[in-house]
Coordinates of C-alpha atoms in Angstrom, one line a residue:
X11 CA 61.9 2.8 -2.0
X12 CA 58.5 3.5 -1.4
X13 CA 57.3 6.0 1.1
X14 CA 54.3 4.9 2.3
X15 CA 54.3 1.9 5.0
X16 CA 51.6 -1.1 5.4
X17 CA 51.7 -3.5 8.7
X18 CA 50.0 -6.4 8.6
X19 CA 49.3 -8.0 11.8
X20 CA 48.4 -11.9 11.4
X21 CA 49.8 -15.0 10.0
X22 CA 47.9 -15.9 7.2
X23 CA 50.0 -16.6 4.1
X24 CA 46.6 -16.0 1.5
X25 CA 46.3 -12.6 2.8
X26 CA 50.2 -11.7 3.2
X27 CA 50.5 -12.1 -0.7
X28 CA 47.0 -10.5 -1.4
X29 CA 48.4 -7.5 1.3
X30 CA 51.6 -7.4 -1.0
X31 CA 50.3 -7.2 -4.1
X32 CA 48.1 -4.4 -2.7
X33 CA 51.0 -2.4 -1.4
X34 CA 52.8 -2.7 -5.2
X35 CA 50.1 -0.6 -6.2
X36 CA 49.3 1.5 -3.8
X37 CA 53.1 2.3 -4.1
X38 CA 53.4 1.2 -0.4
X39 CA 56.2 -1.1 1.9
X40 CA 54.6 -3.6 3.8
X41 CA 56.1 -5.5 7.2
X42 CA 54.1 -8.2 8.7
X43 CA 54.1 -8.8 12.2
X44 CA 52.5 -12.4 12.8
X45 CA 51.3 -12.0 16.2
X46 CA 49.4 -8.9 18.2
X47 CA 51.9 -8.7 20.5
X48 CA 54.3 -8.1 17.8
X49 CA 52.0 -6.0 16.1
X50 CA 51.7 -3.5 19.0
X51 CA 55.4 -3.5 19.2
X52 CA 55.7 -2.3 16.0
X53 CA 53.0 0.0 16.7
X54 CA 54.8 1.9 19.5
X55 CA 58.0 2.0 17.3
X56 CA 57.2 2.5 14.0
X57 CA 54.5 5.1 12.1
X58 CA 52.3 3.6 8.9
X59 CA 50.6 4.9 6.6
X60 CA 47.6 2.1 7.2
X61 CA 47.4 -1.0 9.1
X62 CA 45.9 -4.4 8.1
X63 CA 44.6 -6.8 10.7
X64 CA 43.1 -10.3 10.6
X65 CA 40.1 -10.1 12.8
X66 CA 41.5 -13.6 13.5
X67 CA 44.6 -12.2 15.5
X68 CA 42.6 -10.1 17.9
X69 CA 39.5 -13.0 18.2
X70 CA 37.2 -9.8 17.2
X71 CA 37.9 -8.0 20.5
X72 CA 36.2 -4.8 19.8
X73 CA 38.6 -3.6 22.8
X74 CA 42.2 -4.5 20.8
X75 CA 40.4 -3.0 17.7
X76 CA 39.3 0.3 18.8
X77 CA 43.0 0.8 21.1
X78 CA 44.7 -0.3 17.3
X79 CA 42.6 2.1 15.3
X80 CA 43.1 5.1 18.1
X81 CA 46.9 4.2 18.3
X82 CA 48.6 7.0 16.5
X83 CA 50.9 5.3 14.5
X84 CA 48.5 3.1 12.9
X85 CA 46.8 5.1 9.9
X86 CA 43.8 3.6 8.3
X87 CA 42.6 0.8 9.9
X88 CA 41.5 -2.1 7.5
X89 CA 39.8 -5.3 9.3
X90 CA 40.0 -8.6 7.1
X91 CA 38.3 -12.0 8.1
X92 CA 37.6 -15.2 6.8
X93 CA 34.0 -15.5 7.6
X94 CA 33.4 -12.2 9.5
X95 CA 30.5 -12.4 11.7
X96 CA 27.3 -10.0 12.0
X97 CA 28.8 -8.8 14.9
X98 CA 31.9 -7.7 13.5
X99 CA 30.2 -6.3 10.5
X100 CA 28.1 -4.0 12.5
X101 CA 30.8 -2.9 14.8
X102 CA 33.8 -2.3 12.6
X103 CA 33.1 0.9 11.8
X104 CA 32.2 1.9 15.3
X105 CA 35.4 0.4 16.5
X106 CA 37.5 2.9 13.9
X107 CA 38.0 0.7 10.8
X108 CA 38.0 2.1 7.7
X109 CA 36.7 -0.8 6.2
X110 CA 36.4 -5.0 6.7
X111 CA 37.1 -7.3 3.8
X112 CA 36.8 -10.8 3.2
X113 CA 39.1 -13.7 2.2
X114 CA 40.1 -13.7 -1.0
X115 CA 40.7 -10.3 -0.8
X116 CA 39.5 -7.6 -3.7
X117 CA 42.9 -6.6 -3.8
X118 CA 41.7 -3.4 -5.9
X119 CA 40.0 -2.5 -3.0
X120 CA 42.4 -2.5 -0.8
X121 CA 45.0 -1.0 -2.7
X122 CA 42.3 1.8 -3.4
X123 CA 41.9 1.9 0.4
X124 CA 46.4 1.7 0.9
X125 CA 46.7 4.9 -1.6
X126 CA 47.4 8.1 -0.4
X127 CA 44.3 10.6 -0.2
X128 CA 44.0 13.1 -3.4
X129 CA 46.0 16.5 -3.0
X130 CA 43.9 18.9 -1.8
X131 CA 43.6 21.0 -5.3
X132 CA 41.7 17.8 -6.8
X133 CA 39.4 17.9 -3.5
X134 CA 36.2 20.3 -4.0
X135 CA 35.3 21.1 -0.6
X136 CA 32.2 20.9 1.3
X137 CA 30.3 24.0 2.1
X138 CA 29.4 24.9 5.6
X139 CA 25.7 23.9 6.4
X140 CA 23.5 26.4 8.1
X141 CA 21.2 25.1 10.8
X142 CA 17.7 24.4 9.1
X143 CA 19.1 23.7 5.3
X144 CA 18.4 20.4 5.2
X145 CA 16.0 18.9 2.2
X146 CA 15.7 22.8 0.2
X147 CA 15.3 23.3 -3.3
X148 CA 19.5 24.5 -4.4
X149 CA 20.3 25.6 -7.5
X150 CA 21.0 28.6 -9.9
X151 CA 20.3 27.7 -13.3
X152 CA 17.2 30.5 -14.7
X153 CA 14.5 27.9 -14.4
X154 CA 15.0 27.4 -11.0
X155 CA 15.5 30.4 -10.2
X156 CA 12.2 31.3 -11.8
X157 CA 10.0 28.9 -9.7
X158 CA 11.7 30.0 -6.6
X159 CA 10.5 33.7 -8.0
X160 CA 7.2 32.0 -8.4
X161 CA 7.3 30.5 -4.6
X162 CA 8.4 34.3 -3.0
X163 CA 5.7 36.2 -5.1
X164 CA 2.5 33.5 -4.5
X165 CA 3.6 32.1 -0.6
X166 CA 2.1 34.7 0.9
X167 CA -1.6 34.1 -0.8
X168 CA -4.4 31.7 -0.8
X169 CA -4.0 30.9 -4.2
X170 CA -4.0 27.3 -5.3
X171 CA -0.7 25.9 -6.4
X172 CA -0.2 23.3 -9.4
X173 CA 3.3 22.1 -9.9
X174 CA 4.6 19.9 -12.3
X175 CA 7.2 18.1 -13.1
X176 CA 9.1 14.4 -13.2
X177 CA 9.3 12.2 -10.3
X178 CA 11.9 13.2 -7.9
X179 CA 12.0 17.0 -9.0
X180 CA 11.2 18.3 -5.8
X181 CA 7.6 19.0 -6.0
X182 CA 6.5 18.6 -2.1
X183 CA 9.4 20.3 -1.1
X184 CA 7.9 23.5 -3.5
X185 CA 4.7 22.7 -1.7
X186 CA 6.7 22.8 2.0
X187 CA 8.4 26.0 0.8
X188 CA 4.8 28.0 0.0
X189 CA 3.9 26.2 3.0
X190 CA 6.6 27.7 5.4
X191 CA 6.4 31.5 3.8
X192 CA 2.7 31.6 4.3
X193 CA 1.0 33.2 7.0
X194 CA -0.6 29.1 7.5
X195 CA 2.9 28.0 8.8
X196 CA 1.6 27.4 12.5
X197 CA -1.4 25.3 11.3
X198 CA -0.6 21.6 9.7
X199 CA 1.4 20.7 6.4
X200 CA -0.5 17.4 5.6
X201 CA 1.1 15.9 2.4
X202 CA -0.9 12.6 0.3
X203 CA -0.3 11.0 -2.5
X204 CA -3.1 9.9 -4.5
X205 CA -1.1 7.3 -6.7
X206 CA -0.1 5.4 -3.5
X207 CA -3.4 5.1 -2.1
X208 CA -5.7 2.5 -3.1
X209 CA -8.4 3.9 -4.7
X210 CA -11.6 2.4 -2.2
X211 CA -9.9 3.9 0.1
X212 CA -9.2 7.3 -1.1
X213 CA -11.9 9.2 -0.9
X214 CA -11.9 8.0 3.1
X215 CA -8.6 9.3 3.5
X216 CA -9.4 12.4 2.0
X217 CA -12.1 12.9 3.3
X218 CA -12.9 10.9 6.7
X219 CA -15.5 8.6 7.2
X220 CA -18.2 8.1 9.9
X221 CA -18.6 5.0 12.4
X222 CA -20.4 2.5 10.7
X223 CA -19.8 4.6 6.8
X224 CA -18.8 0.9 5.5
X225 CA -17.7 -2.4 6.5
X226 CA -15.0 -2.2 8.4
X227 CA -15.6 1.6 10.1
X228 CA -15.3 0.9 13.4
X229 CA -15.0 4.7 14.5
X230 CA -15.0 8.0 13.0
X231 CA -11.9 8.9 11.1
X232 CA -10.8 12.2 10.2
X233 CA -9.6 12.7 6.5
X234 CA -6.6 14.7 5.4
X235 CA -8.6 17.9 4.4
X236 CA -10.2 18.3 8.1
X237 CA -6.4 17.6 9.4
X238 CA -5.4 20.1 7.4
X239 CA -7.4 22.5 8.1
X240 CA -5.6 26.0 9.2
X241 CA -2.7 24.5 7.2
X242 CA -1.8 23.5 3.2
X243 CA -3.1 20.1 1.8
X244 CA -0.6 18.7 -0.9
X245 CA -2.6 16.4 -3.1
X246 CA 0.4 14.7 -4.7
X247 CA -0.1 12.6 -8.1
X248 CA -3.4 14.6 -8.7
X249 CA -3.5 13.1 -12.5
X250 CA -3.4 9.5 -11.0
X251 CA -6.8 10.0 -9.4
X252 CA -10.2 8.6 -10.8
X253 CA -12.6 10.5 -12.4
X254 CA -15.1 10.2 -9.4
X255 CA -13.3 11.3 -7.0
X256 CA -12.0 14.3 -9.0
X257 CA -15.7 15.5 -9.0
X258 CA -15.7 14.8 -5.3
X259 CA -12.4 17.5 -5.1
X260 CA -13.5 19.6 -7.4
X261 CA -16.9 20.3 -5.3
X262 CA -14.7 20.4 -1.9
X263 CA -12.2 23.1 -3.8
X264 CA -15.9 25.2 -5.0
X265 CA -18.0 25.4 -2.3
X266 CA -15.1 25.1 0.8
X267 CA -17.0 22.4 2.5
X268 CA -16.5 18.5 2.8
X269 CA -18.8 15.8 4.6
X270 CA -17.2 12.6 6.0
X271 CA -18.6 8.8 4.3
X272 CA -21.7 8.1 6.1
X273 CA -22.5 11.4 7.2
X274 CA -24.3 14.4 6.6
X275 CA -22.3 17.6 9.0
X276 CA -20.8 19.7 6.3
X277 CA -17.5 20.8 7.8
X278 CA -16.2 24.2 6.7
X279 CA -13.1 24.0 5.2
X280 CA -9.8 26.4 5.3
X281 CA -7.4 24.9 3.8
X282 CA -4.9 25.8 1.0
X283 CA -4.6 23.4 -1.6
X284 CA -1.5 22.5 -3.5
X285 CA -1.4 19.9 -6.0
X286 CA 1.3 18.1 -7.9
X287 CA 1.7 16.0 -10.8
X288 CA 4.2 14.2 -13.3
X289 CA 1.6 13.6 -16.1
X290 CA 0.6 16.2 -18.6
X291 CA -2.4 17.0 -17.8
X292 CA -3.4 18.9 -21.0
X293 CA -3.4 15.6 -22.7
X294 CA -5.3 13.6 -20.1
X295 CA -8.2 16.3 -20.3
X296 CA -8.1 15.6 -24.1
X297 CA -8.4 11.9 -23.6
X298 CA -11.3 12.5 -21.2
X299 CA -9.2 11.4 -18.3
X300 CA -8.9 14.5 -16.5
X301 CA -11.6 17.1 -15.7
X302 CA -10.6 20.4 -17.2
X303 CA -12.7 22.3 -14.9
X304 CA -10.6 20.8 -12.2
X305 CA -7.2 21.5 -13.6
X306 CA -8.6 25.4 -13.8
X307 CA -9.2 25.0 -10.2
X308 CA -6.0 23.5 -9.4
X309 CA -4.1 25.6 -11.6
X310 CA -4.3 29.0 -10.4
X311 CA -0.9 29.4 -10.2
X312 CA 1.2 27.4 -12.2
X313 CA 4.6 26.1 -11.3
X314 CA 7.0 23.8 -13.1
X315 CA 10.0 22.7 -11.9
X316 CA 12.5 21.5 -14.9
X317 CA 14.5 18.0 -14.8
X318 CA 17.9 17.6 -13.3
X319 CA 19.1 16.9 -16.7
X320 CA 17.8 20.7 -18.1
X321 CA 20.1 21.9 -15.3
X322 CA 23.4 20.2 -15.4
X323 CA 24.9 23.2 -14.2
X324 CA 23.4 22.7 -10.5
X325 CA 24.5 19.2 -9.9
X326 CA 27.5 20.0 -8.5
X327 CA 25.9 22.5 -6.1
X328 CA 23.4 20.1 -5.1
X329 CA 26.4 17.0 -4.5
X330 CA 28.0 19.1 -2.0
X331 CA 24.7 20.3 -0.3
X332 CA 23.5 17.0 0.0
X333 CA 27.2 15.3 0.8
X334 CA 27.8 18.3 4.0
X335 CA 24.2 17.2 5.1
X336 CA 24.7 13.8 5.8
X337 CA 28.1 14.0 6.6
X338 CA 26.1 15.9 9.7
X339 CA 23.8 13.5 10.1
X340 CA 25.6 10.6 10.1
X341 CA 28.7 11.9 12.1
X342 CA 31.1 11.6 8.9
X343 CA 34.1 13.2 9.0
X344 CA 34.3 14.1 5.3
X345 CA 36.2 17.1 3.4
X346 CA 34.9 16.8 0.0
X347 CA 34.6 14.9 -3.2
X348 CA 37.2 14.2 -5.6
X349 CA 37.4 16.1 -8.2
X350 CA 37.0 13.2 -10.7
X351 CA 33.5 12.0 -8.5
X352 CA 32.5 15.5 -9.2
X353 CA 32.8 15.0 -12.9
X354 CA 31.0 11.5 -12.7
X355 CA 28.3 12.9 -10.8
X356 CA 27.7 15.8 -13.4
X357 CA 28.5 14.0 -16.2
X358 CA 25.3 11.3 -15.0
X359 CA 21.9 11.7 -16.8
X360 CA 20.2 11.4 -13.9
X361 CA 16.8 9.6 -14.8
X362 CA 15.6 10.0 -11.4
X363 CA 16.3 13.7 -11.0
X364 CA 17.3 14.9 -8.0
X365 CA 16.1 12.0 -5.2
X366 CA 18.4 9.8 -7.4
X367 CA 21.4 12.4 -6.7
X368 CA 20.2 12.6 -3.0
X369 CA 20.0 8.7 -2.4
X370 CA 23.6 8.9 -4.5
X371 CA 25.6 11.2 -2.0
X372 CA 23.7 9.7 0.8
X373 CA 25.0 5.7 0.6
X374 CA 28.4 7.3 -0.3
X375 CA 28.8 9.3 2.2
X376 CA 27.9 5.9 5.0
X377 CA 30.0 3.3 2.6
X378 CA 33.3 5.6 2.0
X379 CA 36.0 4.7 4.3
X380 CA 38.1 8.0 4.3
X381 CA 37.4 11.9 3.9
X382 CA 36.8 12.2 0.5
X383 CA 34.3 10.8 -1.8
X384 CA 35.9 8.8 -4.4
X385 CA 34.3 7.7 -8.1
X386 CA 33.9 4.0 -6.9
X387 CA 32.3 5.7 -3.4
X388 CA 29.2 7.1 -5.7
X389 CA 28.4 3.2 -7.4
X390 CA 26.7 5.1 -10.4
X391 CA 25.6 2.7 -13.1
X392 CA 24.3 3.4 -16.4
X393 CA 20.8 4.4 -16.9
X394 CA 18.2 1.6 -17.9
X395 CA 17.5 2.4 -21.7
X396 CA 13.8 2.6 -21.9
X397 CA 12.0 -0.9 -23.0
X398 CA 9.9 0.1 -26.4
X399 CA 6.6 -1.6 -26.6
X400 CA 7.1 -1.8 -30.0
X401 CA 9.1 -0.2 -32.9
X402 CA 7.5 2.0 -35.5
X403 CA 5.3 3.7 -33.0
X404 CA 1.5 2.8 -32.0
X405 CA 0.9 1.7 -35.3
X406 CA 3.0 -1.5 -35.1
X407 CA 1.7 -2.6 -32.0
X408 CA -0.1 -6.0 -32.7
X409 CA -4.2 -5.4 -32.4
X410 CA -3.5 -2.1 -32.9
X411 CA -6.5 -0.5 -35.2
X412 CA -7.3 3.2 -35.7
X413 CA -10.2 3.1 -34.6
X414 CA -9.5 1.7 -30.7
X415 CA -10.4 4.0 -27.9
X416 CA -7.6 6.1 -26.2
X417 CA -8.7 3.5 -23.2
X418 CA -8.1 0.6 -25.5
X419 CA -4.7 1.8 -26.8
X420 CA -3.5 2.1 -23.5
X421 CA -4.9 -1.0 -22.5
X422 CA -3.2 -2.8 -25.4
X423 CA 0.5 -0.7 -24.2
X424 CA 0.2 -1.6 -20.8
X425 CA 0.0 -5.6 -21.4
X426 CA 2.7 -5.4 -24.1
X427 CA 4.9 -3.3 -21.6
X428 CA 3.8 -6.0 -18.6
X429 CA 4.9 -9.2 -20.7
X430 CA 8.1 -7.8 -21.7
X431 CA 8.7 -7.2 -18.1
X432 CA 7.6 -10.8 -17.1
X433 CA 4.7 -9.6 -14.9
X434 CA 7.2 -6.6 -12.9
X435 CA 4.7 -3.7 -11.9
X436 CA 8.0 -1.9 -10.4
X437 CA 10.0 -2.2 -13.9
X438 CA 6.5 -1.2 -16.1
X439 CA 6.0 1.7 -13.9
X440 CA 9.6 2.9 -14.5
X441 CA 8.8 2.6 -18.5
X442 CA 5.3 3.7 -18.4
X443 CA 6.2 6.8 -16.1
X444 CA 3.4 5.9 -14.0
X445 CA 3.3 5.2 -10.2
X446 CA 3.0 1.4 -9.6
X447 CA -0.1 1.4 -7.7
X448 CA -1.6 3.2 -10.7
X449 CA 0.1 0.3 -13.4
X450 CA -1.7 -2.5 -11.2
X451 CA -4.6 -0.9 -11.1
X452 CA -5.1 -0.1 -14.3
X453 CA -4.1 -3.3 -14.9
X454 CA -6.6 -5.4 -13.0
X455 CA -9.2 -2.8 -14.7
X456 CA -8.3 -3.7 -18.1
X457 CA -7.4 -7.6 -17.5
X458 CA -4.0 -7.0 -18.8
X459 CA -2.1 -8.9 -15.5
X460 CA 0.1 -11.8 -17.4
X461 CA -0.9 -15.0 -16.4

């Protein structure tokens, strides 16, 4: 005989079965009352392990709901309907229920949702947050430990900061962390990334603009450097930015000074610069794409931050820092993660490093019905396989000559990339490891855009 206990409250011979079949696996007896009034009597009398209820019994009276979800022989409360409303979708969770399904029921979902909770030895707990440690660079492996050296030895300075690394690494929150340490903490973090901006307008953001600088300039604006000034200035995607307007930085880095579009005040600068990039910047100086005086500028101190995958070791770590901080946030009331979501999670290859891992733990924790964070919770799919423009390297690539300018080449990659992508700047970007805004605009400049 089984010792776990399912009601079911509703008459609805579809869902009975699906309920049954349910229990079977869950290992679980089920009794089905067919009306409210008889599932409340069986409430007061009898305790269960989890309770079903047809949202059709109760008419989606968020009042029965929440008094069958607090009543304390009820368990886990799972809501089924037949065409559940917005209403009840949005409420259901607020009323107490674990979770609301739809007719025909996934009946591996809710057997998942029947079973019993994991023993506590194949739990790992969550650690206990501090006030303040919310987004923070965690970790131990030795290369993270050396940048956070880096950080605690350079804060402190004036010096300019270059970090690099892949998307997602956690290159602002390096910049936020030199930021905070610094005696420039009172005056104004102001972050901007140059890949997201379009380039006209830039140099206006960087820089400000007077009334009447351009079309358009209906009053003076003030750019990021003057906002920043006192403060840091993160210049984010530093290697995305045109030729031009690296000049333009370059100058404002030199002689501390900026002026705004249209005017002629020179406005004396005292900010701290730190800039950021995914791109190697060695190789875009030797295609002529990057100023070298400017990355000797920018690159004072130098600070790279390695990929999740080159620290398997602090995934776990980072799971349960980023799992106990929005289990805060979102008023989750969750013990840990299963020992088996632990080993999906560190046995992921993480292309996106660690926002993917953050954006991971943080729609599991808001979707997982019970305490614990489960391997279907986490919804990890395999990672895209990289689309080749073409086999054999550069040299198969049709119109590909030796003699083409690095321009050209890259040119030529881009519209292969684009047309096996049908157009997708999102889906290029990805394989291109650019930003998208850089893709289209590139792009347009070479008159690659698929028709």
């Amino acid at each position: 005989m089984a010792d776990r206990t399912v009601l079911l409250i509703g008459d609805d011979a579809e869902v009975r079965d699906a309920v049954r079949a349910a229990c079977e696996r869950a290992g679980a007896a089920l009794s089905a009352a067919a009306t409210l009034g008889d599932g409340l009597r069986a409430l007061s009398a009898t305790r269960h392990d989890a309770t079903v209820l047809l949202a059709s019994a109760v008419d989606e009276d968020g009042a029965v709901i929440r008094r069958i979800a607090a009543a304390p022989n009820a368990g886990t409360l799972v809501l089924v309907a037949r065409t559940p409303s917005l209403r009840l979708a949005i409420e259901a969770p607020r009323l107490g229920a674990a979770e609301l399904l739809t007719v025909p029921l996934d009946v591996d979902r809710l057997a998942a949702l029947l079973s019993p909770a994991p023993p506590a030895g194949d739990v790992v707990p969550l650690p206990r947050l501090t006030a303040g440690s919310g987004d923070e660079l965690v970790g131990s492996s030795p290369a993270l430990i050396e940048a956070f050296q880096t950080v605690g030895r350079v804060a402190a300075s004036d010096a300019t900061v270059l970090v690099t690394g892949e998307s997602g690494t956690g290159k602002e929150l390096v910049a936020r962390a030199l930021h905070a340490a610094s005696g420039r903490a009172g005056g104004a973090f102001v972050a901007v990334n140059c890949a997201a901006i379009p380039e006209d307008l830039l140099e206006s953001e960087l820089f400000g603009h007077e009334r009447g600088a351009f079309t358009g300039a209906v009053a003076r604006k003030v750019g990021r450097f003057e906002r920043a000034n006192g403060g840091t200035l993160f210049l984010d995607e530093i290697g995305d930015m045109s030729l031009v307007l690296q000049a333009k930085i370059l100058r404002a880095l030199q002689e501390r000074e900026i002026e705004r579009l249209g005017g002629e005040e020179r406005i004396r600068l005292n900010v701290r610069v730190v800039a950021a990039t995914h791109r190697d910047l060695p190789s875009l100086i030797a295609s002529g794409d990057f100023r070298e005086d400017l990355f000797y500028r920018l690159a004072v101190v130098r600070l790279h931050l390695p990929a999740l995958r080159e620290r398997p070791g602090d995934v776990r770590a980072l799971a349960l820092h980023y799992a106990a901080r929005f289990a805060g946030e979102h008023g989750r009331e969750l013990r840990g993660i299963a020992d088996a979501a632990m080993r999906s999670l560190e046995a992921h290859a993480w292309p996106g490093n660690v926002r993917e891992l953050r954006n991971v733990l943080e729609r599991a924790v808001l979707l997982a019905p019970g305490d614990v964070l489960q391997v279907e919770h986490l919804q990890l799919g395999p990672a895209a396989a990289p689309v080749k423009a073409a086999e054999g390297g550069a040299e198969s690539l049709p119109g590909y000559s030796k003699g083409m300018t690095m321009a050209q080449v890259e040119a030529l990659h881009i519209g292969q990339v684009l047309r096996q992508v049908d157009g997708h700047f999102g889906r290029a970007a990805e394989i291109l490891d650019m930003h998208r805004n850089t893709v289209s605009r590139k792009a347009i400049e070479y008159g690659v855009i698929p028709g």
